[in-house]
Short mmCIF file of C-alpha atoms and ligand atoms in Angstrom, two decimals:
data_model
loop_
_atom_site.label_atom_id
_atom_site.label_comp_id
_atom_site.label_asym_id
_atom_site.label_seq_id
_atom_site.Cartn_x
_atom_site.Cartn_y
_atom_site.Cartn_z
CA UNK I 194 105.63 188.34 81.93
CA UNK I 195 107.26 185.30 81.85
CA UNK I 196 111.01 183.92 83.26
CA UNK I 197 111.67 182.88 79.68
CA UNK I 198 112.28 184.23 76.13
CA UNK I 199 108.93 184.54 74.72
CA UNK I 200 110.86 183.13 71.66
CA UNK I 201 111.79 180.14 73.51
CA UNK I 202 111.93 177.05 71.68
CA UNK I 203 110.32 174.27 73.55
CA UNK I 204 109.84 171.19 72.08
CA UNK I 205 111.30 167.71 72.01
CA UNK I 206 113.73 165.46 71.04
CA UNK I 207 114.53 161.98 68.95
CA UNK I 208 117.09 160.76 66.75
CA UNK I 209 116.92 158.31 63.47
CA UNK I 210 117.79 154.94 64.26
CA UNK I 211 115.88 155.64 67.12
CA UNK I 212 112.58 156.25 65.64
CA UNK I 213 112.40 155.66 61.98
CA UNK I 214 112.67 152.33 61.24
CA UNK I 215 112.42 151.74 57.71
CA UNK I 216 116.30 150.52 57.67
CA UNK I 217 116.80 149.27 54.37
CA UNK I 218 114.02 151.25 52.47
CA UNK I 219 114.61 154.10 49.28
CA UNK I 220 118.30 153.25 49.09
CA UNK I 221 119.24 153.30 53.03
CA UNK I 222 122.19 151.81 53.76
CA UNK I 223 123.32 149.81 56.63
CA UNK I 224 124.01 151.32 59.50
CA UNK I 225 125.75 150.95 62.91
CA UNK I 226 122.92 150.70 64.59
CA UNK I 227 121.02 148.61 62.44
CA UNK I 228 123.81 145.68 63.61
CA UNK I 229 122.41 146.20 67.21
CA UNK I 230 120.16 143.16 68.37
CA UNK I 231 117.64 144.21 71.45
CA UNK I 232 118.87 143.89 74.95
CA UNK I 233 117.08 144.50 78.97
CA UNK I 234 118.23 147.26 81.95
CA UNK I 235 120.57 143.81 82.80
CA UNK I 236 121.71 141.80 79.84
CA UNK I 237 123.99 143.90 76.72
CA UNK I 238 123.03 143.92 73.13
CA UNK I 239 125.38 142.02 70.97
CA UNK I 240 127.37 143.68 67.71
CA UNK I 241 126.22 141.14 65.14
CA UNK I 242 128.34 142.82 62.42
CA UNK I 243 126.00 141.11 59.39
CA UNK I 244 122.14 141.31 59.66
CA UNK I 245 121.76 137.75 61.24
CA UNK I 246 118.24 136.36 59.86
CA UNK I 247 115.56 135.58 62.34
CA UNK I 248 117.43 137.99 65.07
CA UNK I 249 115.70 140.99 66.09
CA UNK I 250 117.03 144.93 65.51
CA UNK I 251 114.99 146.92 67.39
CA UNK I 252 115.98 149.87 65.43
CA UNK I 253 114.57 148.27 62.17
CA UNK I 254 111.21 148.89 62.47
CA UNK I 255 112.09 151.13 66.05
CA UNK I 256 108.38 153.48 65.93
CA UNK I 257 108.37 153.59 61.79
CA UNK I 258 107.97 157.47 62.27
CA UNK I 259 109.34 156.57 58.69
CA UNK I 260 105.90 156.35 57.60
CA UNK I 261 104.27 158.33 60.95
CA UNK I 262 105.95 161.36 60.61
CA UNK I 263 102.82 163.18 59.50
CA UNK I 264 100.40 161.93 61.99
CA UNK I 265 103.81 162.55 65.10
CA UNK I 266 104.43 166.07 63.70
CA UNK I 267 100.87 166.96 64.00
CA UNK I 268 100.74 165.23 67.63
CA UNK I 269 103.97 167.78 68.31
CA UNK I 270 102.12 170.57 66.88
CA UNK I 271 98.41 169.82 69.18
CA UNK I 272 101.41 170.45 72.35
CA UNK I 273 102.41 173.20 70.51
CA UNK I 274 105.74 172.31 69.91
CA UNK I 275 107.95 175.61 68.18
CA UNK I 276 111.05 173.07 67.50
CA UNK I 277 111.61 169.73 67.21
CA UNK I 278 114.85 168.27 67.15
CA UNK I 279 115.80 164.96 64.76
CA UNK I 280 118.63 164.03 63.21
CA UNK I 281 119.41 162.79 59.42
CA UNK I 282 120.32 159.30 58.98
CA UNK I 283 123.93 159.37 57.24
CA UNK I 284 122.84 156.10 55.50
CA UNK I 285 119.62 157.36 53.88
CA UNK I 286 121.80 160.23 52.55
CA UNK I 287 125.02 158.24 51.26
CA UNK I 288 123.99 154.18 52.02
CA UNK I 289 127.94 153.59 52.67
CA UNK I 290 129.16 156.97 53.06
CA UNK I 291 131.22 156.39 50.21
CA UNK I 292 129.28 157.05 47.20
CA UNK I 293 130.35 160.67 45.10
CA UNK I 294 126.29 161.55 44.76
CA UNK I 295 124.06 161.54 47.47
CA UNK I 296 120.92 159.26 47.67
CA UNK I 297 117.79 161.67 46.65
CA UNK I 298 115.18 159.41 48.16
CA UNK I 299 116.89 160.16 51.57
CA UNK I 300 116.83 163.83 50.72
CA UNK I 301 113.55 163.95 49.88
CA UNK I 302 112.33 162.29 52.88
CA UNK I 303 113.56 164.76 54.74
CA UNK I 304 112.60 167.93 52.26
CA UNK I 305 109.06 165.94 53.59
CA UNK I 306 109.21 165.94 57.02
CA UNK I 307 111.34 169.37 57.47
CA UNK I 308 108.02 170.74 55.38
CA UNK I 309 106.05 169.00 57.65
CA UNK I 310 107.62 170.80 60.17
CA UNK I 311 107.55 174.21 58.98
CA UNK I 312 103.59 174.14 57.90
CA UNK I 313 103.36 173.86 61.69
CA UNK I 314 105.57 176.53 62.18
CA UNK I 315 108.04 174.20 64.47
CA UNK I 316 111.19 175.13 63.98
CA UNK I 317 113.54 172.14 62.89
CA UNK I 318 117.16 171.49 64.70
CA UNK I 319 119.08 169.35 63.09
CA UNK I 320 121.47 166.63 64.20
CA UNK I 321 123.99 165.58 61.34
CA UNK I 322 125.35 162.52 63.31
CA UNK I 323 123.77 161.45 66.15
CA UNK I 324 124.77 157.36 66.65
CA UNK I 325 124.87 156.54 63.73
CA UNK I 326 126.69 156.38 60.49
CA UNK I 327 127.59 153.83 57.66
CA UNK I 328 128.49 150.60 58.47
CA UNK I 329 130.50 150.14 55.79
CA UNK I 330 132.68 153.10 57.13
CA UNK I 331 133.07 150.61 60.65
CA UNK I 332 134.28 147.45 58.08
CA UNK I 333 136.56 149.60 56.07
CA UNK I 334 138.41 151.95 58.41
CA UNK I 335 136.82 151.37 62.19
CA UNK I 336 134.77 154.07 62.25
CA UNK I 337 136.22 157.33 63.09
CA UNK I 338 139.75 156.16 64.28
CA UNK I 339 140.58 156.51 60.78
CA UNK I 340 141.42 160.25 59.57
CA UNK I 341 139.14 158.96 56.36
CA UNK I 342 135.89 159.60 58.30
CA UNK I 343 136.86 163.38 58.51
CA UNK I 344 136.63 164.55 54.33
CA UNK I 345 132.98 161.87 54.33
CA UNK I 346 131.13 163.68 56.82
CA UNK I 347 131.90 167.25 55.59
CA UNK I 348 130.88 166.01 52.35
CA UNK I 349 128.02 164.94 53.96
CA UNK I 350 127.16 167.81 55.91
CA UNK I 351 127.93 170.08 52.96
CA UNK I 352 125.27 168.04 51.40
CA UNK I 353 122.77 168.93 54.08
CA UNK I 354 123.10 172.17 54.97
CA UNK I 355 122.87 172.71 50.73
CA UNK I 356 119.75 171.21 50.36
CA UNK I 357 117.91 172.98 53.38
CA UNK I 358 119.56 175.77 53.11
CA UNK I 359 117.01 178.69 54.68
CA UNK I 360 114.86 176.27 55.84
CA UNK I 361 117.23 174.68 58.73
CA UNK I 362 118.56 177.77 60.97
CA UNK I 363 119.54 175.62 63.71
CA UNK I 364 122.16 171.84 63.25
CA UNK I 365 124.17 170.34 65.70
CA UNK I 366 127.15 168.30 64.20
CA UNK I 367 127.58 165.65 66.36
CA UNK I 368 125.12 164.42 69.19
CA UNK I 369 127.11 163.79 72.49
CA UNK I 370 130.10 163.48 70.95
CA UNK I 371 131.62 163.44 74.18
CA UNK I 372 130.72 160.01 74.69
CA UNK I 373 133.83 158.44 73.26
CA UNK I 374 135.79 159.75 76.03
CA UNK I 375 133.93 156.16 77.69
CA UNK I 376 134.34 153.30 76.27
CA UNK I 377 131.13 152.41 75.48
CA UNK I 378 131.08 155.40 72.92
CA UNK I 379 133.53 153.46 71.09
CA UNK I 380 131.35 151.63 69.48
CA UNK I 381 127.72 153.59 69.74
CA UNK I 382 129.66 157.12 68.75
CA UNK I 383 133.53 157.09 66.96
CA UNK I 384 131.59 153.69 65.21
CA UNK I 385 134.96 152.09 66.42
CA UNK I 386 134.05 148.09 66.61
CA UNK I 387 137.39 146.16 67.71
CA UNK I 388 137.82 142.83 66.91
CA UNK I 389 136.86 139.98 69.71
CA UNK I 390 133.85 142.93 70.70
CA UNK I 391 129.69 141.19 70.19
CA UNK I 392 128.92 142.74 73.44
CA UNK I 393 128.07 146.29 73.09
CA UNK I 394 128.48 146.60 77.27
CA UNK I 395 131.96 145.13 77.05
CA UNK I 396 133.71 146.09 74.13
CA UNK I 397 137.02 145.90 73.31
CA UNK I 398 138.65 149.03 74.64
CA UNK I 399 141.82 150.49 72.78
CA UNK I 400 141.81 154.75 74.47
CA UNK I 401 144.42 155.82 72.19
CA UNK I 402 141.49 154.83 69.34
CA UNK I 403 138.39 156.47 71.02
CA UNK I 404 140.80 160.26 71.77
CA UNK I 405 141.86 159.47 68.47
CA UNK I 406 138.37 159.28 66.66
CA UNK I 407 137.30 162.29 69.14
CA UNK I 408 139.85 164.67 67.57
CA UNK I 409 138.79 163.25 63.42
CA UNK I 410 134.89 164.63 65.03
CA UNK I 411 136.37 167.84 66.35
CA UNK I 412 138.50 168.37 62.99
CA UNK I 413 135.64 167.07 60.93
CA UNK I 414 132.93 169.30 63.16
CA UNK I 415 134.92 172.43 62.52
CA UNK I 416 135.17 172.04 58.93
CA UNK I 417 131.36 171.70 58.29
CA UNK I 418 130.51 174.57 61.02
CA UNK I 419 133.26 176.57 59.07
CA UNK I 420 131.31 174.72 55.85
CA UNK I 421 127.51 175.63 57.29
CA UNK I 422 128.45 179.35 57.74
CA UNK I 423 129.45 179.98 53.97
CA UNK I 424 126.70 177.82 52.58
CA UNK I 425 124.17 179.75 54.99
CA UNK I 426 125.74 182.66 57.10
CA UNK I 427 122.27 182.64 58.81
CA UNK I 428 122.33 179.53 60.58
CA UNK I 429 123.57 179.12 63.53
CA UNK I 430 125.54 175.50 64.72
CA UNK I 431 126.21 174.01 67.50
CA UNK I 432 128.02 171.22 69.77
CA UNK I 433 126.09 168.68 71.64
CA UNK I 434 127.61 167.63 75.37
CA UNK I 435 126.08 164.33 77.23
CA UNK I 436 126.91 166.24 80.73
CA UNK I 437 126.80 164.27 84.13
CA UNK I 438 127.58 166.49 86.22
CA UNK I 439 129.99 164.94 89.06
CA UNK I 440 129.78 166.00 92.65
CA UNK I 441 132.64 164.94 95.08
CA UNK I 442 130.87 162.38 97.15
CA UNK I 443 132.20 163.91 100.61
CA UNK I 444 134.58 167.10 101.08
CA UNK I 445 137.50 165.21 101.48
CA UNK I 446 139.97 167.17 99.02
CA UNK I 447 140.72 163.49 97.55
CA UNK I 448 137.05 163.48 96.28
CA UNK I 449 136.52 166.80 95.02
CA UNK I 450 140.15 165.93 93.11
CA UNK I 451 138.23 162.60 91.49
CA UNK I 452 135.20 164.78 91.05
CA UNK I 453 137.08 167.11 89.52
CA UNK I 454 139.21 164.64 87.00
CA UNK I 455 136.09 163.29 85.63
CA UNK I 456 134.52 166.32 85.14
CA UNK I 457 137.34 167.80 83.17
CA UNK I 458 137.97 164.45 80.82
CA UNK I 459 134.49 164.10 80.19
CA UNK I 460 132.23 167.23 80.50
CA UNK I 461 134.62 169.98 79.79
CA UNK I 462 137.02 168.44 77.59
CA UNK I 463 134.51 168.50 74.31
CA UNK I 464 133.33 171.49 75.06
CA UNK I 465 135.90 173.17 75.67
CA UNK I 466 137.45 172.02 72.22
CA UNK I 467 134.44 173.11 70.04
CA UNK I 468 133.86 176.59 72.01
CA UNK I 469 137.26 177.48 72.54
CA UNK I 470 138.98 175.96 69.49
CA UNK I 471 141.65 174.50 71.41
CA UNK I 472 142.30 171.30 73.58
CA UNK I 473 142.45 172.18 77.32
CA UNK I 474 145.52 172.82 79.30
CA UNK I 475 144.51 168.94 81.00
CA UNK I 476 144.00 167.07 78.70
CA UNK I 477 148.41 166.72 78.02
CA UNK I 478 148.62 164.99 81.51
CA UNK I 479 145.62 162.58 80.74
CA UNK I 480 147.46 161.50 77.41
CA UNK I 481 150.58 161.42 79.28
CA UNK I 482 149.43 158.83 82.20
CA UNK I 483 147.10 157.16 79.59
CA UNK I 484 149.94 156.65 77.01
CA UNK I 485 147.31 157.84 74.35
CA UNK I 486 148.97 159.34 71.64
CA UNK I 487 146.55 162.14 69.32
CA UNK I 488 147.85 162.67 66.11
CA UNK I 489 147.26 165.94 64.76
CA UNK I 490 147.77 166.64 60.97
CA UNK I 491 149.75 170.26 60.64
CA UNK I 492 146.56 172.96 60.02
CA UNK I 493 144.46 170.98 62.56
CA UNK I 494 144.70 173.66 65.60
CA UNK I 495 143.64 176.69 63.14
CA UNK I 496 140.79 174.32 62.12
CA UNK I 497 139.31 173.84 65.52
CA UNK I 498 139.94 177.56 66.51
CA UNK I 499 137.96 179.02 63.07
CA UNK I 500 135.37 176.17 62.85
CA UNK I 501 133.92 177.37 66.80
CA UNK I 502 130.13 176.37 67.66
CA UNK I 503 127.53 179.66 67.84
CA UNK I 504 125.44 177.59 70.49
CA UNK I 505 126.25 175.46 73.53
CA UNK I 506 123.54 172.46 73.91
CA UNK I 507 123.50 169.44 76.47
CA UNK I 508 121.64 166.18 77.23
CA UNK I 509 120.71 166.08 80.92
CA UNK I 510 119.15 163.48 83.04
CA UNK I 511 120.68 162.73 85.75
CA UNK I 512 124.63 163.78 88.47
CA UNK I 513 127.05 161.02 89.42
CA UNK I 514 129.11 161.39 92.40
CA UNK I 515 132.85 160.39 92.30
CA UNK I 516 134.85 159.10 95.58
CA UNK I 517 138.95 158.37 95.74
CA UNK I 518 137.54 155.71 97.84
CA UNK I 519 136.64 152.39 95.69
CA UNK I 520 134.09 150.81 98.26
CA UNK I 521 131.97 153.16 97.90
CA UNK I 522 128.68 152.00 96.54
CA UNK I 523 128.03 152.18 92.74
CA UNK I 524 125.52 153.24 90.79
CA UNK I 525 124.70 152.82 87.05
CA UNK I 526 123.58 155.97 84.74
CA UNK I 527 124.01 157.59 81.36
CA UNK I 528 127.00 155.85 79.48
CA UNK I 529 129.18 155.61 83.06
CA UNK I 530 128.68 155.34 86.36
CA UNK I 531 129.19 157.01 89.32
CA UNK I 532 129.06 156.38 93.47
CA UNK I 533 125.88 156.92 94.83
CA UNK I 534 124.21 160.37 96.08
CA UNK I 535 122.72 159.51 99.56
CA UNK I 536 120.62 162.19 98.62
CA UNK I 537 119.21 161.46 95.19
CA UNK I 538 116.20 159.02 94.37
CA UNK I 539 116.81 157.11 90.70
CA UNK I 540 114.79 156.02 87.79
CA UNK I 541 114.00 151.95 87.59
CA UNK I 542 117.26 152.55 85.23
CA UNK I 543 119.41 153.52 88.19
CA UNK I 544 120.00 156.85 86.92
CA UNK I 545 120.05 159.68 89.65
CA UNK I 546 117.51 162.13 89.50
CA UNK I 547 118.87 165.47 90.29
CA UNK I 548 116.25 168.44 89.16
CA UNK I 549 119.37 171.00 91.08
CA UNK I 550 121.79 169.82 89.53
CA UNK I 551 120.40 170.75 85.97
CA UNK I 552 120.44 175.07 87.94
CA UNK I 553 123.81 174.09 88.55
CA UNK I 554 125.32 172.94 85.55
CA UNK I 555 123.63 175.82 83.68
CA UNK I 556 125.76 178.18 85.51
CA UNK I 557 128.44 175.94 85.50
CA UNK I 558 128.11 175.98 82.17
CA UNK I 559 127.01 179.27 80.79
CA UNK I 560 130.08 181.21 83.27
CA UNK I 561 132.78 178.85 81.28
CA UNK I 562 131.19 179.75 77.66
CA UNK I 563 129.15 182.95 77.64
CA UNK I 564 127.24 181.97 74.76
CA UNK I 565 123.47 180.87 74.63
CA UNK I 566 122.96 177.44 76.32
CA UNK I 567 119.57 174.81 75.04
CA UNK I 568 118.99 171.69 76.91
CA UNK I 569 118.47 169.86 74.19
CA UNK I 570 118.02 166.25 75.81
CA UNK I 571 116.05 165.75 79.67
CA UNK I 572 113.45 162.91 80.66
CA UNK I 573 112.75 160.05 82.29
CA UNK I 574 113.35 156.33 80.89
CA UNK I 575 110.10 154.43 82.79
CA UNK I 576 107.32 151.79 82.70
CA UNK I 577 104.59 152.92 81.61
CA UNK I 578 100.96 151.25 81.76
CA UNK I 579 98.07 151.78 79.95
CA UNK I 580 95.80 150.94 82.27
CA UNK I 581 91.77 149.72 82.54
CA UNK I 582 90.42 153.39 81.28
CA UNK I 583 93.14 153.44 78.52
CA UNK I 584 94.85 156.02 79.72
CA UNK I 585 98.25 156.61 80.44
CA UNK I 586 99.04 157.82 84.01
CA UNK I 587 102.27 159.39 84.04
CA UNK I 588 102.64 161.13 87.49
CA UNK I 589 106.17 160.64 87.93
CA UNK I 590 107.56 161.67 84.48
CA UNK I 591 105.62 165.02 84.54
CA UNK I 592 107.10 165.47 88.03
CA UNK I 593 110.73 165.08 87.01
CA UNK I 594 110.20 167.48 84.12
CA UNK I 595 108.32 170.11 86.20
CA UNK I 596 111.23 170.00 88.69
CA UNK I 597 113.55 170.08 85.82
CA UNK I 598 111.76 173.56 84.38
CA UNK I 599 111.72 174.46 87.44
CA UNK I 600 115.59 174.86 87.90
CA UNK I 601 115.99 175.92 84.41
CA UNK I 602 113.69 179.36 84.81
CA UNK I 603 115.83 179.49 88.51
CA UNK I 604 118.90 179.44 86.10
CA UNK I 605 117.64 181.91 83.67
CA UNK I 606 116.55 184.40 87.13
CA UNK I 607 120.49 183.49 87.65
CA UNK I 608 121.48 185.40 84.44
CA UNK I 609 121.74 182.18 82.15
CA UNK I 610 121.19 182.70 78.07
CA UNK I 611 118.96 179.52 78.09
CA UNK I 612 117.58 179.54 73.98
CA UNK I 613 114.87 176.33 74.45
CA UNK I 614 114.58 173.20 75.98
CA UNK I 615 113.72 169.80 73.97
CA UNK I 616 113.03 167.29 76.33
CA UNK I 617 114.40 163.77 74.74
CA UNK I 618 112.16 160.72 72.91
CA UNK I 619 109.29 163.11 73.24
CA UNK I 620 107.37 159.93 71.34
CA UNK I 621 107.75 156.52 72.79
CA UNK I 622 111.04 155.02 71.03
CA UNK I 623 113.97 152.68 71.17
CA UNK I 624 116.60 152.93 73.78
CA UNK I 625 119.84 154.06 73.11
CA UNK I 626 121.85 152.03 75.38
CA UNK I 627 119.59 148.99 76.23
CA UNK I 628 117.40 148.58 72.24
CA UNK I 629 114.70 148.19 75.24
CA UNK I 630 110.82 149.83 74.34
CA UNK I 631 109.89 149.14 77.32
CA UNK I 632 111.66 152.27 78.52
CA UNK I 633 109.66 154.97 77.90
CA UNK I 634 110.62 159.03 77.56
CA UNK I 635 107.52 160.26 75.76
CA UNK I 636 104.30 162.41 75.79
CA UNK I 637 103.25 159.98 73.30
CA UNK I 638 102.85 156.20 73.59
CA UNK I 639 103.62 153.80 71.20
CA UNK I 640 102.11 150.56 70.84
CA UNK I 641 105.28 148.71 69.97
CA UNK I 642 106.65 146.28 72.30
CA UNK I 643 110.19 144.25 73.39
CA UNK I 644 109.57 141.33 71.50
CA UNK I 645 108.77 143.63 68.31
CA UNK I 646 105.28 143.41 68.60
CA UNK I 647 102.91 146.12 68.97
CA UNK I 648 100.25 147.97 66.47
CA UNK I 649 102.84 151.12 66.17
CA UNK I 650 99.56 152.88 67.28
CA UNK I 651 99.88 156.26 69.20
CA UNK I 652 97.93 157.47 72.43
CA UNK I 653 98.53 160.60 74.27
CA UNK I 654 99.49 160.21 78.50
CA UNK I 655 98.44 162.16 80.32
CA UNK I 656 101.59 164.38 80.09
CA UNK I 657 101.05 165.42 76.74
CA UNK I 658 98.20 167.75 78.29
CA UNK I 659 100.33 168.97 80.72
CA UNK I 660 102.96 169.47 78.43
CA UNK I 661 100.93 171.50 76.21
CA UNK I 662 99.91 174.09 78.84
CA UNK I 663 103.55 174.85 79.82
CA UNK I 664 104.21 175.48 76.63
CA UNK I 665 101.11 177.75 76.20
CA UNK I 666 102.25 179.56 79.52
CA UNK I 667 105.86 180.25 78.00
CA UNK I 668 106.70 177.46 81.51
CA UNK I 669 104.56 179.56 83.76
CA UNK I 670 101.81 176.86 84.28
CA UNK I 671 103.86 173.90 85.44
C1 LIG V 818 121.37 160.18 75.32
C2 LIG V 818 121.03 160.18 73.69
O1 LIG V 818 122.24 159.69 75.51
O2 LIG V 818 120.38 159.47 76.39
C3 LIG V 818 119.92 158.95 73.08
O3 LIG V 818 121.24 161.29 72.60
C4 LIG V 818 119.34 158.13 74.04
O4 LIG V 818 120.17 159.01 72.36
C5 LIG V 818 119.60 159.12 75.28
O5 LIG V 818 118.31 157.68 73.68
C6 LIG V 818 118.65 158.18 76.49
O6 LIG V 818 119.43 157.11 77.20
P1 LIG V 818 118.88 155.98 77.01
O7 LIG V 818 119.73 155.04 76.58
O8 LIG V 818 117.53 155.73 78.03
O9 LIG V 818 117.96 155.14 75.55
#
């Protein structure tokens, strides 16, 4: 008997703009991601507002999943995937977001991807919007800052629910919807591009617009959940939160309160709205103290209440500490930094590695929401090297994943209801934060480099065979 359920959804996760490429093929429109240049660990990506001749844009070719999906899904099947999390590029379906009719060629591409998954008995888990929206909506509406996006998103989501009804059972509305609580999420997650922004890492930030944008996404998500349930009563629709587990740096009550406040705004706020259907108590004071007014229309409260999600999913890469003492050493991280935890090691990108934090987080979340959970992103971004034997010996990645799976199992022993696990970037892809290829997460290596060179060939890393065994043994053999 294994600790994890028999039908545990083992798999991997990717996002359209980070893997598909084919950015202007078969009628696809320009997305916000298509206007981000390459960056590095130390230099920010640029946002260009229009495609510049001679500038390198990582999403334009990415790893060309668009033309390699059959080969890639076959490799996932070889590892034994039960589930594949991918996103649909909004711009393939509605190139500007504003068309009346969807683009048939875009829909057809995802028909094919879904068919390919089903052929291999892989359950598709589809993110409707993953850090990607038509740039035309940024130009016309400043992205989610405007209410118009709600209707456009719901139109798009309905098209997907109808088209893939009976084939896709699991949907997520917005990837890491709470990214919008942080300045970097302004453009990344909300398509908000304020005057004066050219630098992705240092966006001209207007917090009130971000929180207005998140409210619009909440309403859009809730309406999509309602529509999805109506169109296909058998499907399940979840939320997706970027969980940056936050500890107090010390037991000083000032640190404890600081950590709690960060946890509330960053981790709890969005999940509370999407699971419980209402704004949590602590937001009122946060809005007041930060001069934020969120306009809500009559009926929004009811919509949020009616459009609660069926399951809760999240990404977990790392944890951070908070300290009331500003002089404490700071460290980087996924979307946000924090105080450095002296007990943890970090990845080459400064993300603190904390497997036990995953057990802690799963317990916290399950205690709070009491609905099934799923870890839909987790992984180690690392520099991989092809050795002389032509192989990639990524024992550091195996070590990272193994320790996290161990803790996931502990959480299940603790009583948490866990549906599945889809580690991030199961095949190497473009980094969302830096635009690099050098930051690799995959079980499968793709010959593609930061200068755009590489023949796009795929090869298995050592972690490929390791993960295959993990899945085969339902997590018993690590
Ligand atoms: C998550 C995103 O925040 O982290 C992914 O949902 C992203 O899109 C992943 O790729 C890893 O982050 P990065 O910046 O290393 O690509």
